[in-house]
PDB file of C-alpha atoms in Angstrom:
ATOM      1  CA  MET A 284      50.979 -52.898  96.855  1.00 37.00           C
ATOM      2  CA  THR A 285      51.861 -53.715 100.564  1.00 38.00           C
ATOM      3  CA  VAL A 286      55.139 -51.461 101.815  1.00 41.00           C
ATOM      4  CA  ALA A 287      56.088 -50.667 104.830  1.00 40.00           C
ATOM      5  CA  PRO A 288      56.459 -46.283 104.273  1.00 39.00           C
ATOM      6  CA  ASP A 289      59.362 -45.981 106.283  1.00 41.00           C
ATOM      7  CA  ARG A 290      61.294 -49.074 104.065  1.00 54.00           C
ATOM      8  CA  PRO A 291      62.663 -49.138 100.591  1.00 85.00           C
ATOM      9  CA  LEU A 292      61.285 -51.876  98.047  1.00 89.00           C
ATOM     10  CA  ALA A 293      64.840 -52.429  96.928  1.00 91.00           C
ATOM     11  CA  SER A 294      65.142 -53.613 100.718  1.00 92.00           C
ATOM     12  CA  GLU A 295      62.533 -55.982 100.884  1.00 92.00           C
ATOM     13  CA  ILE A 296      63.704 -56.821  97.601  1.00 94.00           C
ATOM     14  CA  THR A 297      67.436 -57.878  98.796  1.00 94.00           C
ATOM     15  CA  ASP A 298      66.174 -59.127 102.566  1.00 94.00           C
ATOM     16  CA  ILE A 299      63.823 -61.592 100.280  1.00 94.00           C
ATOM     17  CA  LEU A 300      67.283 -62.716  97.863  1.00 95.00           C
ATOM     18  CA  VAL A 301      69.292 -63.102 100.925  1.00 95.00           C
ATOM     19  CA  THR A 302      66.690 -65.136 103.310  1.00 94.00           C
ATOM     20  CA  HIS A 303      64.995 -67.173 100.472  1.00 94.00           C
ATOM     21  CA  CYS A 304      67.872 -67.470  97.135  1.00 94.00           C
ATOM     22  CA  GLY A 305      71.086 -67.377  99.105  1.00 94.00           C
ATOM     23  CA  LEU A 306      72.793 -64.237  98.501  1.00 94.00           C
ATOM     24  CA  ASP A 307      75.524 -62.743 100.185  1.00 93.00           C
ATOM     25  CA  PRO A 308      74.426 -59.564 101.851  1.00 91.00           C
ATOM     26  CA  ASP A 309      77.821 -58.302 102.066  1.00 92.00           C
ATOM     27  CA  VAL A 310      78.443 -58.811  98.191  1.00 91.00           C
ATOM     28  CA  ALA A 311      74.834 -56.794  97.797  1.00 89.00           C
ATOM     29  CA  ALA A 312      76.093 -53.593 100.269  1.00 90.00           C
ATOM     30  CA  THR A 313      79.142 -53.050  98.352  1.00 93.00           C
ATOM     31  CA  THR A 314      78.004 -53.659  94.474  1.00 92.00           C
ATOM     32  CA  PRO A 315      74.398 -52.177  94.359  1.00 88.00           C
ATOM     33  CA  ALA A 316      74.468 -51.677  90.592  1.00 92.00           C
ATOM     34  CA  ALA A 317      75.646 -55.254  89.809  1.00 94.00           C
ATOM     35  CA  SER A 318      72.598 -57.862  87.856  1.00 94.00           C
ATOM     36  CA  LEU A 319      71.164 -60.263  89.645  1.00 95.00           C
ATOM     37  CA  GLU A 320      73.259 -62.509  87.764  1.00 94.00           C
ATOM     38  CA  GLU A 321      76.706 -60.770  88.714  1.00 95.00           C
ATOM     39  CA  LEU A 322      75.514 -61.803  92.295  1.00 95.00           C
ATOM     40  CA  GLY A 323      75.695 -64.561  91.523  1.00 94.00           C
ATOM     41  CA  MET A 324      71.943 -65.908  90.810  1.00 94.00           C
ATOM     42  CA  ASP A 325      71.197 -68.748  89.396  1.00 94.00           C
ATOM     43  CA  SER A 326      68.034 -69.419  87.063  1.00 92.00           C
ATOM     44  CA  LEU A 327      66.933 -71.616  90.570  1.00 93.00           C
ATOM     45  CA  ALA A 328      66.974 -68.579  92.825  1.00 93.00           C
ATOM     46  CA  LEU A 329      65.600 -66.210  89.955  1.00 94.00           C
ATOM     47  CA  LEU A 330      62.613 -68.735  89.934  1.00 94.00           C
ATOM     48  CA  GLU A 331      62.612 -68.113  93.936  1.00 94.00           C
ATOM     49  CA  LEU A 332      62.374 -64.714  93.822  1.00 95.00           C
ATOM     50  CA  ALA A 333      59.789 -64.906  90.966  1.00 93.00           C
ATOM     51  CA  ALA A 334      57.969 -66.853  93.549  1.00 94.00           C
ATOM     52  CA  VAL A 335      58.144 -64.820  96.529  1.00 93.00           C
ATOM     53  CA  VAL A 336      57.333 -61.478  94.770  1.00 91.00           C
ATOM     54  CA  ALA A 337      54.293 -63.079  93.115  1.00 88.00           C
ATOM     55  CA  ASP A 338      53.265 -64.274  96.295  1.00 87.00           C
ATOM     56  CA  ARG A 339      53.641 -61.407  98.454  1.00 86.00           C
ATOM     57  CA  TRP A 340      53.165 -58.444  95.605  1.00 83.00           C
ATOM     58  CA  ARG A 341      50.991 -59.920  92.800  1.00 77.00           C
ATOM     59  CA  VAL A 342      53.469 -59.339  90.555  1.00 84.00           C
ATOM     60  CA  LYS A 343      55.275 -61.467  87.404  1.00 87.00           C
ATOM     61  CA  ILE A 344      58.775 -61.104  87.381  1.00 87.00           C
ATOM     62  CA  PRO A 345      59.718 -61.502  83.508  1.00 85.00           C
ATOM     63  CA  GLU A 346      62.818 -64.299  82.010  1.00 82.00           C
ATOM     64  CA  GLN A 347      65.666 -61.193  81.911  1.00 86.00           C
ATOM     65  CA  ALA A 348      65.103 -60.193  85.545  1.00 89.00           C
ATOM     66  CA  GLY A 349      68.322 -61.156  85.735  1.00 93.00           C
ATOM     67  CA  GLU A 350      69.551 -58.898  83.818  1.00 93.00           C
ATOM     68  CA  LEU A 351      68.415 -56.459  86.264  1.00 93.00           C
ATOM     69  CA  SER A 352      70.445 -54.584  89.617  1.00 93.00           C
ATOM     70  CA  ILE A 353      68.661 -54.828  93.000  1.00 94.00           C
ATOM     71  CA  ALA A 354      66.495 -51.146  91.997  1.00 92.00           C
ATOM     72  CA  GLY A 355      65.471 -52.441  88.498  1.00 91.00           C
ATOM     73  CA  VAL A 356      63.802 -55.039  90.039  1.00 93.00           C
ATOM     74  CA  ALA A 357      62.282 -52.743  92.825  1.00 90.00           C
ATOM     75  CA  ASP A 358      61.777 -50.581  90.010  1.00 85.00           C
ATOM     76  CA  LEU A 359      59.719 -52.858  88.159  1.00 85.00           C
ATOM     77  CA  VAL A 360      57.789 -54.760  91.400  1.00 86.00           C
ATOM     78  CA  ALA A 361      57.014 -50.835  92.125  1.00 80.00           C
ATOM     79  CA  ARG A 362      55.686 -50.337  88.621  1.00 75.00           C
ATOM     80  CA  ARG A 363      53.800 -52.898  87.611  1.00 74.00           C
ATOM     81  CA  ALA A 364      52.041 -53.286  91.678  1.00 71.00           C
ATOM     82  CA  ASP A 365      50.717 -50.265  90.535  1.00 72.00           C
ATOM     83  CA  PRO A 366      46.905 -50.413  89.726  1.00 82.00           C
ATOM     84  CA  PRO A 367      46.646 -50.021  85.894  1.00 88.00           C
ATOM     85  CA  GLY A 368      45.318 -46.332  84.050  1.00 94.00           C
ATOM     86  CA  HIS A 369      41.794 -45.719  83.416  1.00 96.00           C
ATOM     87  CA  THR A 370      40.491 -42.693  82.607  1.00 98.00           C
ATOM     88  CA  GLU A 371      36.985 -41.156  82.029  1.00 98.00           C
ATOM     89  CA  ASN A 372      35.834 -37.895  80.731  1.00 98.00           C
ATOM     90  CA  ALA A 373      33.239 -36.103  78.718  1.00 98.00           C
ATOM     91  CA  VAL A 374      32.080 -33.332  77.287  1.00 98.00           C
ATOM     92  CA  ASP A 375      28.474 -31.527  76.026  1.00 98.00           C
ATOM     93  CA  ILE A 376      28.821 -30.346  72.667  1.00 98.00           C
ATOM     94  CA  LEU A 377      25.722 -27.852  71.640  1.00 98.00           C
ATOM     95  CA  ALA A 378      25.183 -29.890  67.878  1.00 98.00           C
ATOM     96  CA  PRO A 379      23.690 -32.371  66.743  1.00 98.00           C
ATOM     97  CA  LEU A 380      25.157 -35.644  67.439  1.00 98.00           C
ATOM     98  CA  PRO A 381      25.200 -36.524  63.351  1.00 97.00           C
ATOM     99  CA  LEU A 382      27.181 -33.617  62.767  1.00 98.00           C
ATOM    100  CA  VAL A 383      29.715 -34.274  66.057  1.00 98.00           C
ATOM    101  CA  TRP A 384      30.155 -37.953  65.052  1.00 98.00           C
ATOM    102  CA  ASP A 385      31.537 -36.545  62.090  1.00 97.00           C
ATOM    103  CA  ILE A 386      34.000 -34.017  62.720  1.00 98.00           C
ATOM    104  CA  THR A 387      35.567 -36.132  65.166  1.00 98.00           C
ATOM    105  CA  ASN A 388      35.975 -39.490  63.540  1.00 98.00           C
ATOM    106  CA  ASP A 389      37.693 -37.357  60.231  1.00 98.00           C
ATOM    107  CA  VAL A 390      41.118 -38.716  61.658  1.00 98.00           C
ATOM    108  CA  ALA A 391      42.891 -36.516  58.404  1.00 97.00           C
ATOM    109  CA  ARG A 392      40.965 -33.467  59.962  1.00 97.00           C
ATOM    110  CA  TRP A 393      42.259 -34.009  63.546  1.00 98.00           C
ATOM    111  CA  THR A 394      44.836 -31.359  63.194  1.00 98.00           C
ATOM    112  CA  GLU A 395      42.799 -28.764  62.646  1.00 97.00           C
ATOM    113  CA  LEU A 396      40.755 -30.358  65.842  1.00 97.00           C
ATOM    114  CA  PHE A 397      42.938 -31.063  68.080  1.00 98.00           C
ATOM    115  CA  THR A 398      45.697 -28.117  69.474  1.00 97.00           C
ATOM    116  CA  GLU A 399      48.381 -31.261  69.782  1.00 96.00           C
ATOM    117  CA  TYR A 400      48.824 -32.622  66.895  1.00 97.00           C
ATOM    118  CA  ALA A 401      50.692 -31.378  63.913  1.00 97.00           C
ATOM    119  CA  VAL A 402      50.489 -34.600  61.987  1.00 98.00           C
ATOM    120  CA  ALA A 403      47.894 -37.317  61.388  1.00 98.00           C
ATOM    121  CA  GLU A 404      47.999 -39.265  58.670  1.00 98.00           C
ATOM    122  CA  ILE A 405      46.083 -42.036  57.072  1.00 98.00           C
ATOM    123  CA  LEU A 406      47.943 -45.164  56.577  1.00 98.00           C
ATOM    124  CA  HIS A 407      44.982 -47.753  55.326  1.00 98.00           C
ATOM    125  CA  ARG A 408      40.885 -47.731  55.544  1.00 97.00           C
ATOM    126  CA  ASP A 409      39.135 -51.184  55.573  1.00 97.00           C
ATOM    127  CA  GLY A 410      35.697 -50.601  56.760  1.00 96.00           C
ATOM    128  CA  ASP A 411      35.054 -48.733  59.266  1.00 97.00           C
ATOM    129  CA  THR A 412      38.601 -49.251  60.565  1.00 98.00           C
ATOM    130  CA  VAL A 413      41.211 -46.763  59.762  1.00 98.00           C
ATOM    131  CA  ARG A 414      44.512 -47.256  60.716  1.00 98.00           C
ATOM    132  CA  PHE A 415      46.569 -43.807  60.822  1.00 98.00           C
ATOM    133  CA  ARG A 416      49.799 -42.205  62.533  1.00 98.00           C
ATOM    134  CA  LEU A 417      49.829 -39.024  64.825  1.00 98.00           C
ATOM    135  CA  THR A 418      52.747 -37.432  65.367  1.00 98.00           C
ATOM    136  CA  MET A 419      52.871 -34.211  68.100  1.00 97.00           C
ATOM    137  CA  HIS A 420      53.773 -30.543  67.920  1.00 96.00           C
ATOM    138  CA  PRO A 421      57.682 -30.645  69.346  1.00 94.00           C
ATOM    139  CA  ASP A 422      57.352 -30.648  73.511  1.00 89.00           C
ATOM    140  CA  GLU A 423      59.554 -28.823  75.755  1.00 88.00           C
ATOM    141  CA  ASN A 424      62.683 -30.788  74.907  1.00 88.00           C
ATOM    142  CA  GLY A 425      61.930 -30.488  71.057  1.00 91.00           C
ATOM    143  CA  VAL A 426      60.736 -33.702  70.812  1.00 90.00           C
ATOM    144  CA  ALA A 427      57.954 -34.819  68.499  1.00 93.00           C
ATOM    145  CA  TRP A 428      56.292 -38.123  70.081  1.00 94.00           C
ATOM    146  CA  SER A 429      53.950 -39.729  67.539  1.00 97.00           C
ATOM    147  CA  TRP A 430      53.114 -43.401  67.019  1.00 98.00           C
ATOM    148  CA  VAL A 431      50.469 -45.891  65.672  1.00 98.00           C
ATOM    149  CA  SER A 432      46.592 -45.730  66.320  1.00 98.00           C
ATOM    150  CA  GLU A 433      44.038 -47.778  64.812  1.00 98.00           C
ATOM    151  CA  ARG A 434      39.970 -47.213  65.497  1.00 98.00           C
ATOM    152  CA  THR A 435      36.822 -49.057  64.616  1.00 98.00           C
ATOM    153  CA  ALA A 436      33.835 -46.560  64.495  1.00 98.00           C
ATOM    154  CA  ASP A 437      30.005 -48.495  64.911  1.00 98.00           C
ATOM    155  CA  PRO A 438      28.267 -46.101  63.777  1.00 97.00           C
ATOM    156  CA  ALA A 439      25.165 -47.741  64.829  1.00 97.00           C
ATOM    157  CA  ALA A 440      25.860 -48.033  68.707  1.00 97.00           C
ATOM    158  CA  ARG A 441      27.376 -44.635  68.422  1.00 98.00           C
ATOM    159  CA  GLU A 442      30.516 -45.656  69.510  1.00 98.00           C
ATOM    160  CA  VAL A 443      34.604 -45.731  69.132  1.00 98.00           C
ATOM    161  CA  HIS A 444      36.867 -48.281  69.931  1.00 98.00           C
ATOM    162  CA  ALA A 445      40.250 -47.541  69.645  1.00 98.00           C
ATOM    163  CA  ARG A 446      43.903 -48.685  70.029  1.00 98.00           C
ATOM    164  CA  ARG A 447      47.656 -47.714  70.190  1.00 98.00           C
ATOM    165  CA  VAL A 448      49.673 -50.306  67.639  1.00 98.00           C
ATOM    166  CA  GLU A 449      52.781 -48.775  68.596  1.00 97.00           C
ATOM    167  CA  THR A 450      52.018 -48.496  72.310  1.00 96.00           C
ATOM    168  CA  GLY A 451      55.297 -46.646  73.014  1.00 94.00           C
ATOM    169  CA  PRO A 452      55.671 -46.196  76.958  1.00 93.00           C
ATOM    170  CA  PHE A 453      52.659 -47.848  76.756  1.00 95.00           C
ATOM    171  CA  GLU A 454      52.152 -51.644  77.700  1.00 91.00           C
ATOM    172  CA  TYR A 455      48.725 -50.845  76.248  1.00 95.00           C
ATOM    173  CA  MET A 456      46.202 -48.213  74.925  1.00 98.00           C
ATOM    174  CA  ARG A 457      43.157 -48.650  74.904  1.00 98.00           C
ATOM    175  CA  ILE A 458      40.034 -45.333  73.869  1.00 98.00           C
ATOM    176  CA  HIS A 459      36.505 -46.028  74.251  1.00 98.00           C
ATOM    177  CA  TRP A 460      34.444 -43.348  72.512  1.00 98.00           C
ATOM    178  CA  ARG A 461      30.217 -42.498  73.533  1.00 98.00           C
ATOM    179  CA  TYR A 462      28.490 -40.451  72.125  1.00 98.00           C
ATOM    180  CA  GLU A 463      24.962 -39.269  72.905  1.00 98.00           C
ATOM    181  CA  GLU A 464      22.436 -37.602  72.041  1.00 98.00           C
ATOM    182  CA  ILE A 465      21.511 -34.813  75.054  1.00 98.00           C
ATOM    183  CA  PRO A 466      18.787 -31.887  74.897  1.00 97.00           C
ATOM    184  CA  GLY A 467      20.547 -29.192  72.728  1.00 95.00           C
ATOM    185  CA  GLY A 468      23.121 -31.546  71.677  1.00 98.00           C
ATOM    186  CA  THR A 469      25.594 -34.275  72.379  1.00 98.00           C
ATOM    187  CA  ARG A 470      27.435 -35.747  74.655  1.00 98.00           C
ATOM    188  CA  MET A 471      30.934 -37.572  73.539  1.00 98.00           C
ATOM    189  CA  THR A 472      32.253 -38.976  75.942  1.00 98.00           C
ATOM    190  CA  TRP A 473      36.114 -40.950  76.411  1.00 98.00           C
ATOM    191  CA  THR A 474      37.255 -44.033  78.580  1.00 98.00           C
ATOM    192  CA  GLN A 475      41.226 -44.917  77.787  1.00 98.00           C
ATOM    193  CA  ASP A 476      42.277 -48.013  79.691  1.00 97.00           C
ATOM    194  CA  PHE A 477      45.992 -48.272  80.032  1.00 96.00           C
ATOM    195  CA  ALA A 478      49.015 -49.442  81.542  1.00 91.00           C
ATOM    196  CA  MET A 479      52.882 -48.315  81.656  1.00 89.00           C
ATOM    197  CA  LYS A 480      56.155 -50.220  80.727  1.00 84.00           C
ATOM    198  CA  PRO A 481      58.688 -50.465  83.478  1.00 71.00           C
ATOM    199  CA  THR A 482      60.805 -48.010  81.736  1.00 78.00           C
ATOM    200  CA  ALA A 483      58.159 -45.647  81.187  1.00 86.00           C
ATOM    201  CA  PRO A 484      59.424 -41.983  82.957  1.00 87.00           C
ATOM    202  CA  VAL A 485      55.920 -41.822  85.056  1.00 89.00           C
ATOM    203  CA  ASP A 486      53.841 -44.758  86.184  1.00 87.00           C
ATOM    204  CA  ASN A 487      50.141 -45.496  85.892  1.00 90.00           C
ATOM    205  CA  ALA A 488      48.884 -42.609  88.079  1.00 91.00           C
ATOM    206  CA  GLY A 489      50.987 -40.255  86.755  1.00 93.00           C
ATOM    207  CA  MET A 490      49.669 -41.312  83.437  1.00 96.00           C
ATOM    208  CA  THR A 491      46.522 -40.745  85.042  1.00 97.00           C
ATOM    209  CA  ALA A 492      47.254 -37.501  86.082  1.00 97.00           C
ATOM    210  CA  ARG A 493      48.238 -36.343  82.906  1.00 96.00           C
ATOM    211  CA  ILE A 494      45.533 -37.367  80.621  1.00 98.00           C
ATOM    212  CA  ASN A 495      43.044 -36.118  82.992  1.00 98.00           C
ATOM    213  CA  THR A 496      44.396 -32.402  82.830  1.00 97.00           C
ATOM    214  CA  ASN A 497      44.672 -32.725  79.079  1.00 97.00           C
ATOM    215  CA  SER A 498      41.772 -34.375  77.824  1.00 98.00           C
ATOM    216  CA  ALA A 499      39.976 -31.616  80.072  1.00 97.00           C
ATOM    217  CA  ILE A 500      41.744 -29.290  77.441  1.00 98.00           C
ATOM    218  CA  GLN A 501      41.289 -30.693  74.474  1.00 98.00           C
ATOM    219  CA  LEU A 502      37.421 -31.704  74.817  1.00 98.00           C
ATOM    220  CA  ALA A 503      37.441 -28.329  75.713  1.00 98.00           C
ATOM    221  CA  VAL A 504      38.761 -27.083  72.353  1.00 98.00           C
ATOM    222  CA  ILE A 505      36.819 -29.900  70.358  1.00 98.00           C
ATOM    223  CA  LYS A 506      33.849 -28.413  72.240  1.00 98.00           C
ATOM    224  CA  ASP A 507      34.704 -24.707  70.951  1.00 98.00           C
ATOM    225  CA  ARG A 508      35.450 -25.637  66.989  1.00 98.00           C
ATOM    226  CA  ILE A 509      32.402 -27.749  66.789  1.00 98.00           C
ATOM    227  CA  GLU A 510      30.239 -25.007  68.264  1.00 98.00           C
ATOM    228  CA  ARG A 511      31.706 -22.569  66.059  1.00 97.00           C
ATOM    229  CA  ALA A 512      31.217 -24.671  63.362  1.00 96.00           C
ATOM    230  CA  TYR A 513      27.612 -25.799  63.258  1.00 97.00           C
ATOM    231  CA  ALA A 514      26.635 -21.582  63.907  1.00 95.00           C
ATOM    232  CA  GLY A 515      28.762 -20.926  60.927  1.00 92.00           C
ATOM    233  CA  GLY A 516      26.343 -23.155  58.764  1.00 87.00           C
ATOM    234  CA  ALA A 517      28.106 -26.661  59.102  1.00 82.00           C
ATOM    235  CA  ARG A 518      25.182 -29.787  58.759  1.00 77.00           C
TER     236      ARG A 518
END
């Protein structure tokens, strides 16, 4: 997204509304919290705004944009112009691939494998596809985040494709697990592709940083627990 570094995006949106949509700049200045509809922007004005925004930032303005304030439109544009999130993290586990596969795909026991999950509830199984609900331990504010996901395992290809069904703050979240044999063990790789909703508390870049940090922690825990299990005789 190209935005003048010394100029707030809301100012650019205001200029578009004044120049292309007939907004009275004095009205905009005196009622900054007003919605575009309250500022007098009709459907034709919103179409013109959508066209300019699409041309300038390659962002699509939803039909409900009239319910947003200028600051709300600016926030929406900033978030949607943010490149989608993408992370890739891997760990080498000193245990055979069949054992790593079996342990990491036993979703019902993920509370024993990950440190972040308090509950892992299986909702439905259909062949190699499982739908389940994960509930995290309460965060610092006492909130226990919970959502439904679905994953489909492909044992022959040694990979799993997963997605959030209840997306929460995400527009979408897709996860790809890959397993490969390496000398002395197994390399497991997580790839996550996602985008945050405009109303999410963090943007794509912020969530990318969070996921990279947390993935490193969880992969280290998983490595330790599987290697301990293997040393203890698990096969």
